[in-house]
XYZ file of C-alpha atoms in Angstrom:
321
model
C 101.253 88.807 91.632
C 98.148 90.428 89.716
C 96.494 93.494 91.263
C 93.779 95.160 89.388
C 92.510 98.360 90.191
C 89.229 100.015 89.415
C 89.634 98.674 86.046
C 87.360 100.087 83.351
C 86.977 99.150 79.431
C 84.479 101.120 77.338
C 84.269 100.807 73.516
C 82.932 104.059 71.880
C 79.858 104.340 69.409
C 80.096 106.292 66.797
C 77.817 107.279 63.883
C 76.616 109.926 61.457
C 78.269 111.836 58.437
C 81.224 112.725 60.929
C 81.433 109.902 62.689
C 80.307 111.565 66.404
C 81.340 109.777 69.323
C 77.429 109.127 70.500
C 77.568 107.108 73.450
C 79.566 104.146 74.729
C 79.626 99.979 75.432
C 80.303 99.484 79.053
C 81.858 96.492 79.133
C 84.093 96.543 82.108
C 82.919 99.170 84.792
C 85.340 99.369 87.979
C 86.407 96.233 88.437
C 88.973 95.315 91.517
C 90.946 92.095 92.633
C 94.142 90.848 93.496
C 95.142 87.481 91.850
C 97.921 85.334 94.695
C 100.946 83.816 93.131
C 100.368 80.013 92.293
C 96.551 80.870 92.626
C 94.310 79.199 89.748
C 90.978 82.253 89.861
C 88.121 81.649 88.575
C 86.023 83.922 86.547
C 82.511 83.115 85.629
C 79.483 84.390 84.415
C 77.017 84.699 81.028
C 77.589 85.541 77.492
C 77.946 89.419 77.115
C 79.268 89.933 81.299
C 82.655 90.843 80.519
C 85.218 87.905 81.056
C 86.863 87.928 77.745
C 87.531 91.603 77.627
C 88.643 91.837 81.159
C 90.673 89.234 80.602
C 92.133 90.661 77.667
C 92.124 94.370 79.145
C 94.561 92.695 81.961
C 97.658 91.511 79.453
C 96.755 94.992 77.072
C 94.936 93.056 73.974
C 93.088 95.462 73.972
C 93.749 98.639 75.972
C 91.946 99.494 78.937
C 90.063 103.006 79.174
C 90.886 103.550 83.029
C 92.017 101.947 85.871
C 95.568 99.929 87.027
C 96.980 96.363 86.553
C 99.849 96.297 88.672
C 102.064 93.095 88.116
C 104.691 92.520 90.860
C 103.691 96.135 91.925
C 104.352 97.478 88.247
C 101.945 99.351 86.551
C 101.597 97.748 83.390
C 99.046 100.390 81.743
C 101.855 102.845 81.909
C 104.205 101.238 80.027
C 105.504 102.127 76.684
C 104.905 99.621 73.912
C 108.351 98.520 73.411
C 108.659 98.108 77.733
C 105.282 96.020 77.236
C 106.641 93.858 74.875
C 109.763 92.986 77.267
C 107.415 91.670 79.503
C 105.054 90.133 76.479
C 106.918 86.982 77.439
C 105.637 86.585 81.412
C 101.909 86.782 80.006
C 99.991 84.729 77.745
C 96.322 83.639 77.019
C 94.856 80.331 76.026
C 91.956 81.130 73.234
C 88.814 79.206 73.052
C 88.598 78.269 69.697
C 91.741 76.302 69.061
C 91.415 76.052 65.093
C 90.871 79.821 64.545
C 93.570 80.960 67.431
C 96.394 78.353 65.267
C 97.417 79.406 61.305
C 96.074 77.253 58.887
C 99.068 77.980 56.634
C 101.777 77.040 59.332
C 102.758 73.575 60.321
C 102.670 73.671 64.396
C 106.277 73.610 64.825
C 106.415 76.901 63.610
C 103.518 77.988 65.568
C 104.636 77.159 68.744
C 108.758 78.364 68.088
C 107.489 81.982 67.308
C 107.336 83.158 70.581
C 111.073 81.823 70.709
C 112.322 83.498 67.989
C 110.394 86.969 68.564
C 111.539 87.875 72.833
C 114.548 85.361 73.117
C 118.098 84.873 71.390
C 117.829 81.100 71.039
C 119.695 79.746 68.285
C 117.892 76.957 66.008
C 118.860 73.813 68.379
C 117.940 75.338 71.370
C 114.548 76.516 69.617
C 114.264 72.976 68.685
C 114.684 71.631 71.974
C 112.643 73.959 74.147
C 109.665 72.855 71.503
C 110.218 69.251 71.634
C 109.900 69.542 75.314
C 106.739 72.044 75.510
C 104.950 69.352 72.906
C 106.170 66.162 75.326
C 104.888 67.804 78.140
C 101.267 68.560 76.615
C 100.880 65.178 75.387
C 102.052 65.189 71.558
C 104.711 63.411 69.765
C 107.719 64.750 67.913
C 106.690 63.640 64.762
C 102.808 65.975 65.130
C 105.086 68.806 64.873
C 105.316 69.032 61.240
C 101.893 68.388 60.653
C 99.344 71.261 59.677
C 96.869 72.703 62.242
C 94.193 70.860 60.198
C 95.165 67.142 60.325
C 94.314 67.105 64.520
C 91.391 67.190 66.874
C 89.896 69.559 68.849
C 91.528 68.537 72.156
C 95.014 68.185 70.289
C 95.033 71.635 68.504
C 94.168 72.769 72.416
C 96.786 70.637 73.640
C 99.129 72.818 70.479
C 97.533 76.060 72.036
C 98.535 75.090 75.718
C 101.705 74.559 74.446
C 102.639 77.681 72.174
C 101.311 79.519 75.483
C 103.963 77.835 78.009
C 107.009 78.129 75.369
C 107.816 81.156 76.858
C 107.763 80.183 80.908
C 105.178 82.411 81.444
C 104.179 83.047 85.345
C 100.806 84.456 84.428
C 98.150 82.946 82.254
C 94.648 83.794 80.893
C 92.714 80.791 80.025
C 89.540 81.886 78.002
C 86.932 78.992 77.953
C 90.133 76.779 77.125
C 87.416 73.689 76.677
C 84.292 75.130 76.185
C 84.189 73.881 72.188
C 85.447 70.201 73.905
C 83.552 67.109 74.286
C 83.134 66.126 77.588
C 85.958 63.548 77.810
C 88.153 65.543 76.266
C 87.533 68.469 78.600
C 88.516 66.238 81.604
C 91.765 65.672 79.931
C 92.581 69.333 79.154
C 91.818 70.005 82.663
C 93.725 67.493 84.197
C 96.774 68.497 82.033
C 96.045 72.037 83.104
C 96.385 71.486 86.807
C 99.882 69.243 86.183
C 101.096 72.051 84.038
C 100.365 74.742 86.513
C 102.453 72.626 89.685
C 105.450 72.083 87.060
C 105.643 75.419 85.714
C 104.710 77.359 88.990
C 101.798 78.928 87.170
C 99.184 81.890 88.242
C 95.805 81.659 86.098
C 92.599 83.296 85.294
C 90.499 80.802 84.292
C 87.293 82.390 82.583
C 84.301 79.949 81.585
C 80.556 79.921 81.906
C 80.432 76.180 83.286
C 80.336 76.440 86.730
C 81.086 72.637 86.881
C 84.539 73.220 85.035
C 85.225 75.927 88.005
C 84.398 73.852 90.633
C 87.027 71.353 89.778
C 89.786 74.028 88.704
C 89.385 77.129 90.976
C 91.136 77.623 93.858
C 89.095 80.722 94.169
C 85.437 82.296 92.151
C 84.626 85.295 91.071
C 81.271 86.325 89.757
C 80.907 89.055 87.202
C 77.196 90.478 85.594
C 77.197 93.290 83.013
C 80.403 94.312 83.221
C 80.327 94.133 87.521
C 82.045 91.558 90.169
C 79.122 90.425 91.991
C 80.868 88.138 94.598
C 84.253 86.736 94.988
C 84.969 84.173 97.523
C 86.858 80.536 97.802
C 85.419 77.874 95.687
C 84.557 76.208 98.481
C 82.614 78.755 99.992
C 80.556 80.523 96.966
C 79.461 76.404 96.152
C 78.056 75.764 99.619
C 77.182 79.540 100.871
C 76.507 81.784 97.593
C 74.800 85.137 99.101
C 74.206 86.882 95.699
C 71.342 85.875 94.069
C 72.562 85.618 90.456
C 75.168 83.261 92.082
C 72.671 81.259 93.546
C 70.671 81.067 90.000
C 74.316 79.905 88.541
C 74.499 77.106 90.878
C 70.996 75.620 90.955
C 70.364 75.612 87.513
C 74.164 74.133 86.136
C 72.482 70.729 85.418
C 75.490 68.970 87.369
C 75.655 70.649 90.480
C 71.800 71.588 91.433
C 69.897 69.415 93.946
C 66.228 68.237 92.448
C 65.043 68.628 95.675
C 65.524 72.457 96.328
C 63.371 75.133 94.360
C 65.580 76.590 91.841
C 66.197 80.345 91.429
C 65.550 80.533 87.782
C 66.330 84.184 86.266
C 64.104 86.081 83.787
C 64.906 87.836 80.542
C 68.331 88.572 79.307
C 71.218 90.509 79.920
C 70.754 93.790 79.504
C 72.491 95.796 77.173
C 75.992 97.336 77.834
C 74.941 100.316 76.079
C 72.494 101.247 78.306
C 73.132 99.404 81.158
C 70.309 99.803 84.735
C 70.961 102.647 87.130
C 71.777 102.092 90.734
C 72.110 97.753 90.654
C 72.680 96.633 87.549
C 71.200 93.098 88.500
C 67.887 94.752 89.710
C 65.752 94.538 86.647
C 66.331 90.619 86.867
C 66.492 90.159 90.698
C 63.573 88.266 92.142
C 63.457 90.187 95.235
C 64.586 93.912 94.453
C 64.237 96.146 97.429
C 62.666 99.828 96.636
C 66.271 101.161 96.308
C 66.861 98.815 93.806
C 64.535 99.634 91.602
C 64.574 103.678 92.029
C 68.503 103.485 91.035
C 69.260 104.523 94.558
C 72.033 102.387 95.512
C 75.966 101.994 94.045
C 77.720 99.155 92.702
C 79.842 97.787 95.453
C 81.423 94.856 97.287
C 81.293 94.520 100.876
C 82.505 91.858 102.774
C 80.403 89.228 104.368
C 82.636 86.722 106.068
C 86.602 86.326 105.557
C 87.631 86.087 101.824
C 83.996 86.654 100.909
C 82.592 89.513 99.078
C 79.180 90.270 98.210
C 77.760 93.298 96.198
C 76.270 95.787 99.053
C 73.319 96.160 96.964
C 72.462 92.413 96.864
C 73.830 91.047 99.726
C 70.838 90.522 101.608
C 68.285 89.747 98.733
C 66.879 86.071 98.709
């Protein structure tokens, strides 16, 4: 369904008494991968790696600087704004902060039905109906729908969010740390009611978080991204029990529910670096524990190879331990 293409997103600097372009944020640098129909993909990695803008590059939030996103072999990049907006419908995105993604001023009946009104010619019963049906299927009541997005909780203004994003049978859905501000309870229950969603609505999603816990239960497959790079990519399954890139391996052992006490722990130094000056060669070298010579001369380009079927490991870091 999704195909992305050497997808690049780079916000421009700019400074001085004529504003000069002076240099640029790399946040998204090549990126490719093909997303199945049905398929639930996971995308994970730290603050400041990317996920959010190449999620939001993908559905043209924001516009991408290079690069294709071809949906059902369409290139959506070329598309004129008002051919974009025909298709606005068949993608939406699931925000992480439910109270600031929701209008205070708006009572959520009115939040959800605006999709309706803007890309379909439903008259007010019909509009009426296709809500009351959304807000059953989340988990609400009728009678919620004329409250204000202040008067519910954190999992029920997600619950309002999950459901202003299905209004519109989309097939494709970005899901940006959709219960990262939850408790833990609460994030089971989003979850869950994600999953049921996706078999009743025949659903494709990119699921971005940084808890690799919340992937393992959700992701059908995982991809790894670091400063702005896919690292690996490979079936849940597979990147849980064999992870070959070291900064997958670091994920794993230190997530506090998934690590084994028993096994020495690959625990990273320092912080990301900077997207405005990111490494030469690997970007992962100036944390790796084990950088070859290559590595660290800026000899060697960003790329994924692959290891076993389904399984792709940056060339650089493939063989690092």
């Amino acid at each position: 369904m999704i195909k992305i293409k050497n997808l690049k997103k780079y916000f421009p600097l700019r400074g001085g008494f004529f504003n000069k372009k002076y240099g640029d944020v790399k946040a998204v640098e090549n990126v490719s991968f093909e997303i199945p129909e049905g398929e639930i993909l996971g995308l994970v990695g730290e603050s400041g790696s990317g996920k959010t803008t190449l999620g939001r590059s993908i559905i043209r939030l924001i516009e991408p600087t290079e690069g294709e996103v071809l949906y059902n072999n369409q290139n959506i990049i070329n598309l004129s704004d008002k051919e974009m907006r025909k298709l606005r419908n068949e993608f939406q995105i699931i925000f992480q902060d439910p109270f600031a993604s929701l209008d205070p001023r708006k009572k959520i009946f009115d939040i959800i039905a605006q999709g309706l009104k803007i890309h379909t010619k439903m008259n007010k019963k019909e509009i009426h109906d296709k809500v009351l049906t959304i807000i059953k299927d989340v988990g609400l009541q009728e009678e919620q729908l004329y409250r204000y997005p202040h008067e519910f909780s954190g999992g029920q203004r997600q619950r309002i969010g999950i459901a202003r994003a299905l209004v519109l049978n989309p097939k494709f859905i970005i899901a940006d740390e959709p219960v990262s501000a939850l408790d833990v309870t609460i994030q089971a229950q989003i979850l869950k009611l994600i999953l049921e969603l996706k078999e009743k609505y025949s659903l494709t999603i990119l699921f971005i978080s940084h808890d690799l816990s919340v992937i393992n239960q959700i992701a059908d497959r995982v991809m790894v991204m670091y400063l702005g790079h896919m690292v690996e990519i490979a079936s849940t399954k597979k990147l849980f029990s064999n992870p070959r890139h070291p900064y997958t391996r670091s994920l794993i052992e230190t997530a506090p529910q998934i690590f084994r006490k028993d096994k020495k722990k690959i625990i990273l130094k320092g912080d990301i670096p900077s997207p405005m000056n990111p490494p030469s060669g690997c970007v992962f070298r100036t944390r790796c524990p084990n950088p070859s010579h290559d590595c660290k001369h800026g000899n060697i380009e960003m790329g994924l190879i692959e290891v076993s079927r389904g399984h792709w490991v940056d060339q650089c870091c493939v063989n690092c331990n």
